[in-house]
């Protein structure tokens, strides 16, 4: 998390998102680009109507600049180099293009909507960015963040696969000591009478133990959880709700531009159903796949 793009819109939830980013731990200095997007609307109307629209646009620009200044102040004294920029265009597309331009490691956007129905609505800016960004994405739900003085409860969905291990390694790039509780959750969907006498359970428990051992290098509080469920996304969602989780971390396999338009993946399901923030990690899988292509097609980048 060295090159971060934070998108804000001047709203109170947006500034709460910025405050959450300010409290995230990191080992190395961070280059933080804070952007706000103003969308100029064009309509075929009378001169007077267009004049009103232009005045509204200029007011939006002025408000956005003030918001950028307020957010920049939140990072004063931190090990963060802050740049602010006002963008013009369609909001979601502008954020994704800026992430590509600056080669961001992480894009942070806020999400609004407190009810289950509002979380499931498609087409939101946060949903667009999470689906199309070329890097890891953190979608922050301010209403699910811990109050001052309360620990940050993090849940890592883990099963030992490449994307999950990549998510774990990306999580390890930050020091989570102090008031942070890391929960590693493994959901086993194959457990039934056929597997009752096999070593399947033992294999899963070894995966969890290995994940815990790695995370203990950066955290004082790591707890593992072994769940049996036929639906991974539903199991993670129930765990989040019953344990008061503030942040879910999920690994995702990089996909083609076409397949990013297809919905239904675990990360998409969790993003739309959990009441807390979601961090979808992609960077290390992308790096791994590149490494794999360079070295040998017979070797895997992550095991």
Tab-separated table of C-alpha atoms in Angstrom:
chain	number	residue	atom	x	y	z
A	1	UNK	CA	0.000	0.000	0.000
A	2	UNK	CA	2.505	2.588	-1.196
A	3	UNK	CA	0.547	4.323	-3.953
A	4	UNK	CA	-3.053	4.985	-2.908
A	5	UNK	CA	-5.855	6.739	-4.766
A	6	UNK	CA	-8.624	8.088	-2.522
A	7	UNK	CA	-11.811	9.284	-4.215
A	8	UNK	CA	-14.061	11.690	-2.293
A	9	UNK	CA	-17.261	13.567	-3.140
A	10	UNK	CA	-17.527	16.153	-0.370
A	11	UNK	CA	-20.167	14.281	1.619
A	12	UNK	CA	-19.879	13.397	5.304
A	13	UNK	CA	-19.562	9.636	4.555
A	14	UNK	CA	-16.787	10.518	2.110
A	15	UNK	CA	-14.844	12.384	4.785
A	16	UNK	CA	-15.395	9.485	7.217
A	17	UNK	CA	-13.841	7.266	4.552
A	18	UNK	CA	-10.806	9.565	4.442
A	19	UNK	CA	-10.484	9.393	8.241
A	20	UNK	CA	-10.494	5.602	8.041
A	21	UNK	CA	-7.689	5.682	5.459
A	22	UNK	CA	-5.745	8.006	7.764
A	23	UNK	CA	-5.844	5.408	10.557
A	24	UNK	CA	-4.780	2.434	8.419
A	25	UNK	CA	-1.292	1.258	9.468
A	26	UNK	CA	1.582	1.070	6.998
A	27	UNK	CA	5.298	0.259	7.139
A	28	UNK	CA	6.508	2.459	4.302
A	29	UNK	CA	5.781	6.061	3.283
A	30	UNK	CA	2.579	6.369	1.265
A	31	UNK	CA	1.951	8.470	-1.820
A	32	UNK	CA	-1.709	9.450	-1.510
A	33	UNK	CA	-3.593	11.018	-4.399
A	34	UNK	CA	-6.942	12.451	-3.316
A	35	UNK	CA	-9.359	13.139	-6.154
A	36	UNK	CA	-12.824	14.556	-6.501
A	37	UNK	CA	-14.751	14.283	-9.758
A	38	UNK	CA	-17.046	16.984	-11.086
A	39	UNK	CA	-19.395	15.995	-13.878
A	40	UNK	CA	-20.335	18.746	-16.305
A	41	UNK	CA	-23.864	18.235	-17.601
A	42	UNK	CA	-24.825	19.216	-21.117
A	43	UNK	CA	-28.435	19.832	-22.040
A	44	UNK	CA	-30.088	21.290	-25.093
A	45	UNK	CA	-32.067	24.125	-23.575
A	46	UNK	CA	-32.430	27.847	-23.514
A	47	UNK	CA	-29.548	30.211	-22.824
A	48	UNK	CA	-30.874	30.987	-19.351
A	49	UNK	CA	-31.042	27.306	-18.441
A	50	UNK	CA	-27.495	26.680	-19.645
A	51	UNK	CA	-26.323	29.672	-17.645
A	52	UNK	CA	-27.828	28.186	-14.482
A	53	UNK	CA	-26.192	24.836	-15.207
A	54	UNK	CA	-22.820	26.521	-15.684
A	55	UNK	CA	-23.196	28.365	-12.377
A	56	UNK	CA	-24.066	25.103	-10.656
A	57	UNK	CA	-20.998	23.470	-12.219
A	58	UNK	CA	-18.714	26.237	-10.963
A	59	UNK	CA	-20.232	25.885	-7.494
A	60	UNK	CA	-19.599	22.132	-7.614
A	61	UNK	CA	-15.949	22.806	-8.499
A	62	UNK	CA	-15.581	25.284	-5.631
A	63	UNK	CA	-17.146	22.837	-3.159
A	64	UNK	CA	-14.944	20.018	-4.401
A	65	UNK	CA	-11.787	22.104	-3.957
A	66	UNK	CA	-12.769	22.937	-0.363
A	67	UNK	CA	-13.409	19.263	0.329
A	68	UNK	CA	-10.010	18.291	-1.072
A	69	UNK	CA	-8.340	20.850	1.185
A	70	UNK	CA	-10.175	19.542	4.268
A	71	UNK	CA	-9.219	15.939	3.554
A	72	UNK	CA	-5.560	16.830	2.912
A	73	UNK	CA	-5.396	18.337	6.408
A	74	UNK	CA	-6.359	14.957	7.917
A	75	UNK	CA	-2.967	13.571	6.919
A	76	UNK	CA	-0.804	16.364	8.331
A	77	UNK	CA	2.051	14.915	10.387
A	78	UNK	CA	1.551	11.408	8.994
A	79	UNK	CA	4.097	9.502	6.914
A	80	UNK	CA	2.048	10.339	3.830
A	81	UNK	CA	2.792	12.492	0.787
A	82	UNK	CA	-0.552	13.987	-0.262
A	83	UNK	CA	-1.528	15.306	-3.677
A	84	UNK	CA	-4.994	16.569	-4.520
A	85	UNK	CA	-6.595	16.761	-7.943
A	86	UNK	CA	-9.946	17.826	-9.317
A	87	UNK	CA	-11.120	15.633	-12.189
A	88	UNK	CA	-13.852	16.251	-14.735
A	89	UNK	CA	-15.949	13.510	-16.293
A	90	UNK	CA	-18.125	10.525	-15.481
A	91	UNK	CA	-17.293	9.718	-11.868
A	92	UNK	CA	-16.653	5.956	-11.896
A	93	UNK	CA	-14.803	5.953	-15.195
A	94	UNK	CA	-12.674	8.931	-14.165
A	95	UNK	CA	-11.582	7.193	-10.962
A	96	UNK	CA	-10.621	3.989	-12.798
A	97	UNK	CA	-8.695	5.891	-15.471
A	98	UNK	CA	-6.818	7.873	-12.809
A	99	UNK	CA	-5.904	4.629	-11.045
A	100	UNK	CA	-4.426	3.340	-14.311
A	101	UNK	CA	-2.593	6.613	-14.944
A	102	UNK	CA	-0.830	6.754	-11.586
A	103	UNK	CA	-0.413	2.947	-11.373
A	104	UNK	CA	-2.204	2.864	-8.024
A	105	UNK	CA	-1.726	-0.084	-5.666
A	106	UNK	CA	-5.045	0.595	-3.963
A	107	UNK	CA	-8.159	2.596	-4.802
A	108	UNK	CA	-10.354	3.682	-1.890
A	109	UNK	CA	-13.973	4.691	-2.398
A	110	UNK	CA	-16.854	5.183	-0.011
A	111	UNK	CA	-20.176	3.374	-0.190
A	112	UNK	CA	-23.492	4.666	1.051
A	113	UNK	CA	-26.619	2.737	1.948
A	114	UNK	CA	-27.489	1.349	5.351
A	115	UNK	CA	-30.197	-1.157	4.424
A	116	UNK	CA	-29.806	-4.622	2.912
A	117	UNK	CA	-31.728	-3.491	-0.173
A	118	UNK	CA	-29.531	-0.459	-0.802
A	119	UNK	CA	-26.381	-2.596	-0.509
A	120	UNK	CA	-27.639	-4.916	-3.238
A	121	UNK	CA	-28.446	-2.187	-5.774
A	122	UNK	CA	-26.238	-2.371	-8.854
A	123	UNK	CA	-24.696	0.472	-10.783
A	124	UNK	CA	-23.238	2.479	-7.915
A	125	UNK	CA	-19.888	4.219	-8.258
A	126	UNK	CA	-18.265	1.967	-5.663
A	127	UNK	CA	-19.557	-1.123	-7.454
A	128	UNK	CA	-18.235	0.155	-10.796
A	129	UNK	CA	-14.794	0.936	-9.363
A	130	UNK	CA	-14.563	-2.396	-7.518
A	131	UNK	CA	-15.440	-4.227	-10.726
A	132	UNK	CA	-13.253	-2.319	-13.193
A	133	UNK	CA	-10.196	-1.055	-11.279
A	134	UNK	CA	-6.877	-2.623	-12.395
A	135	UNK	CA	-5.636	-2.920	-8.802
A	136	UNK	CA	-6.840	-3.682	-5.287
A	137	UNK	CA	-9.931	-1.796	-4.132
A	138	UNK	CA	-11.127	-0.831	-0.653
A	139	UNK	CA	-14.826	0.017	-0.432
A	140	UNK	CA	-15.493	1.769	2.879
A	141	UNK	CA	-18.871	1.763	4.607
A	142	UNK	CA	-18.528	4.435	7.299
A	143	UNK	CA	-21.528	3.120	9.250
A	144	UNK	CA	-19.643	-0.149	9.788
A	145	UNK	CA	-16.444	1.385	11.185
A	146	UNK	CA	-15.508	1.057	14.874
A	147	UNK	CA	-16.102	3.944	17.244
A	148	UNK	CA	-13.131	5.769	18.768
A	149	UNK	CA	-11.352	3.547	21.261
A	150	UNK	CA	-12.839	0.320	19.902
A	151	UNK	CA	-10.647	-2.292	18.161
A	152	UNK	CA	-10.713	-2.683	14.398
A	153	UNK	CA	-12.050	-6.161	13.605
A	154	UNK	CA	-10.706	-7.591	10.336
A	155	UNK	CA	-11.839	-10.807	8.644
A	156	UNK	CA	-9.690	-12.535	6.004
A	157	UNK	CA	-11.469	-15.100	3.843
A	158	UNK	CA	-8.893	-17.863	3.395
A	159	UNK	CA	-8.705	-21.344	1.860
A	160	UNK	CA	-5.088	-21.748	0.807
A	161	UNK	CA	-5.598	-20.973	-2.891
A	162	UNK	CA	-3.480	-18.480	-4.844
A	163	UNK	CA	-5.856	-15.499	-4.515
A	164	UNK	CA	-6.333	-16.148	-0.776
A	165	UNK	CA	-2.589	-16.411	-0.144
A	166	UNK	CA	-2.105	-13.249	-2.201
A	167	UNK	CA	-4.684	-11.475	-0.019
A	168	UNK	CA	-2.870	-12.651	3.105
A	169	UNK	CA	0.453	-11.358	1.803
A	170	UNK	CA	-1.078	-8.014	0.876
A	171	UNK	CA	-2.523	-7.817	4.390
A	172	UNK	CA	0.952	-8.496	5.782
A	173	UNK	CA	2.291	-5.365	4.092
A	174	UNK	CA	0.824	-3.366	7.010
A	175	UNK	CA	1.528	-3.616	10.760
A	176	UNK	CA	-1.745	-4.616	12.452
A	177	UNK	CA	-0.502	-4.606	16.041
A	178	UNK	CA	-2.295	-2.812	18.844
A	179	UNK	CA	-6.049	-2.400	18.648
A	180	UNK	CA	-6.657	-4.652	15.675
A	181	UNK	CA	-8.180	-8.129	15.758
A	182	UNK	CA	-7.447	-10.346	12.736
A	183	UNK	CA	-9.855	-13.218	12.076
A	184	UNK	CA	-8.947	-15.849	9.478
A	185	UNK	CA	-12.082	-17.615	8.242
A	186	UNK	CA	-11.995	-20.808	6.195
A	187	UNK	CA	-15.288	-22.029	4.741
A	188	UNK	CA	-15.357	-25.724	3.804
A	189	UNK	CA	-18.132	-26.515	1.360
A	190	UNK	CA	-17.139	-30.139	0.698
A	191	UNK	CA	-17.705	-31.590	4.154
A	192	UNK	CA	-20.409	-34.268	4.145
A	193	UNK	CA	-20.673	-37.988	4.815
A	194	UNK	CA	-18.397	-38.824	1.871
A	195	UNK	CA	-15.525	-36.864	3.428
A	196	UNK	CA	-16.220	-37.754	7.061
A	197	UNK	CA	-13.416	-40.324	7.254
A	198	UNK	CA	-10.942	-38.508	5.024
A	199	UNK	CA	-8.100	-36.140	5.913
A	200	UNK	CA	-10.030	-33.196	4.430
A	201	UNK	CA	-10.625	-31.536	7.801
A	202	UNK	CA	-7.011	-31.986	8.829
A	203	UNK	CA	-5.867	-30.383	5.577
A	204	UNK	CA	-8.060	-27.339	6.146
A	205	UNK	CA	-6.884	-26.955	9.725
A	206	UNK	CA	-3.259	-27.048	8.574
A	207	UNK	CA	-4.064	-24.302	6.058
A	208	UNK	CA	-5.544	-22.182	8.861
A	209	UNK	CA	-2.577	-22.828	11.148
A	210	UNK	CA	-0.193	-21.786	8.387
A	211	UNK	CA	-2.132	-18.597	7.735
A	212	UNK	CA	-2.138	-17.745	11.433
A	213	UNK	CA	1.603	-18.294	11.716
A	214	UNK	CA	2.231	-15.881	8.852
A	215	UNK	CA	-0.092	-13.175	10.150
A	216	UNK	CA	1.396	-13.319	13.639
A	217	UNK	CA	4.446	-11.617	12.142
A	218	UNK	CA	2.389	-8.416	11.850
A	219	UNK	CA	-0.389	-8.839	14.428
A	220	UNK	CA	-0.720	-9.598	18.141
A	221	UNK	CA	-4.308	-10.841	17.838
A	222	UNK	CA	-4.955	-13.563	15.231
A	223	UNK	CA	-7.862	-15.993	15.582
A	224	UNK	CA	-8.823	-18.762	13.160
A	225	UNK	CA	-12.350	-19.979	12.399
A	226	UNK	CA	-13.340	-23.181	10.582
A	227	UNK	CA	-16.847	-23.060	9.100
A	228	UNK	CA	-18.889	-25.640	7.212
A	229	UNK	CA	-21.301	-24.223	4.648
A	230	UNK	CA	-22.369	-24.918	1.091
A	231	UNK	CA	-22.260	-21.215	0.138
A	232	UNK	CA	-18.990	-19.356	0.727
A	233	UNK	CA	-20.422	-15.845	0.381
A	234	UNK	CA	-23.344	-16.488	2.715
A	235	UNK	CA	-21.044	-18.018	5.337
A	236	UNK	CA	-18.710	-15.002	5.270
A	237	UNK	CA	-21.679	-12.626	5.480
A	238	UNK	CA	-23.140	-14.409	8.512
A	239	UNK	CA	-19.740	-14.443	10.218
A	240	UNK	CA	-19.334	-10.701	9.635
A	241	UNK	CA	-22.754	-9.943	11.074
A	242	UNK	CA	-22.441	-12.167	14.161
A	243	UNK	CA	-18.887	-11.082	15.049
A	244	UNK	CA	-19.205	-7.341	14.416
A	245	UNK	CA	-16.513	-7.311	11.719
A	246	UNK	CA	-15.473	-3.875	10.389
A	247	UNK	CA	-13.376	-4.929	7.375
A	248	UNK	CA	-13.456	-8.025	5.137
A	249	UNK	CA	-10.381	-8.871	3.053
A	250	UNK	CA	-10.833	-11.101	0.003
A	251	UNK	CA	-8.464	-12.247	-2.726
A	252	UNK	CA	-9.586	-12.151	-6.335
A	253	UNK	CA	-8.095	-13.742	-9.425
A	254	UNK	CA	-7.318	-11.140	-12.115
A	255	UNK	CA	-9.758	-11.366	-14.993
A	256	UNK	CA	-10.034	-10.046	-18.501
A	257	UNK	CA	-11.769	-6.773	-19.210
A	258	UNK	CA	-14.743	-8.716	-20.579
A	259	UNK	CA	-15.110	-11.015	-17.581
A	260	UNK	CA	-15.040	-8.051	-15.179
A	261	UNK	CA	-18.475	-7.150	-16.513
A	262	UNK	CA	-19.844	-10.517	-15.402
A	263	UNK	CA	-21.356	-10.547	-11.924
A	264	UNK	CA	-21.743	-13.362	-9.452
A	265	UNK	CA	-18.229	-13.895	-8.052
A	266	UNK	CA	-17.656	-14.350	-4.345
A	267	UNK	CA	-16.126	-10.897	-3.965
A	268	UNK	CA	-19.104	-9.293	-5.700
A	269	UNK	CA	-21.530	-11.228	-3.495
A	270	UNK	CA	-19.752	-10.277	-0.284
A	271	UNK	CA	-19.389	-6.648	-1.369
A	272	UNK	CA	-23.132	-6.347	-1.855
A	273	UNK	CA	-24.287	-8.224	1.221
A	274	UNK	CA	-21.983	-7.470	4.152
A	275	UNK	CA	-22.708	-4.356	6.268
A	276	UNK	CA	-19.014	-3.417	6.599
A	277	UNK	CA	-16.067	-2.314	4.479
A	278	UNK	CA	-14.564	-4.699	1.904
A	279	UNK	CA	-10.979	-4.876	0.641
A	280	UNK	CA	-10.679	-6.798	-2.646
A	281	UNK	CA	-7.010	-7.607	-3.294
A	282	UNK	CA	-5.616	-8.124	-6.801
A	283	UNK	CA	-2.060	-6.771	-6.839
A	284	UNK	CA	-0.068	-9.801	-5.793
A	285	UNK	CA	-1.960	-12.130	-8.106
A	286	UNK	CA	-1.249	-9.747	-10.978
A	287	UNK	CA	2.440	-9.628	-10.062
A	288	UNK	CA	2.499	-13.389	-9.623
A	289	UNK	CA	0.954	-14.056	-13.016
A	290	UNK	CA	3.503	-11.771	-14.669
A	291	UNK	CA	6.299	-13.544	-12.788
A	292	UNK	CA	4.947	-16.881	-13.903
A	293	UNK	CA	4.911	-15.904	-17.565
A	294	UNK	CA	8.499	-14.650	-17.402
A	295	UNK	CA	10.018	-17.658	-15.630
A	296	UNK	CA	8.256	-20.771	-16.802
A	297	UNK	CA	4.800	-21.972	-17.624
A	298	UNK	CA	5.506	-25.064	-15.522
A	299	UNK	CA	5.842	-23.107	-12.296
A	300	UNK	CA	3.051	-21.500	-10.346
A	301	UNK	CA	3.501	-18.015	-8.964
A	302	UNK	CA	1.594	-18.781	-5.787
A	303	UNK	CA	0.748	-22.109	-4.179
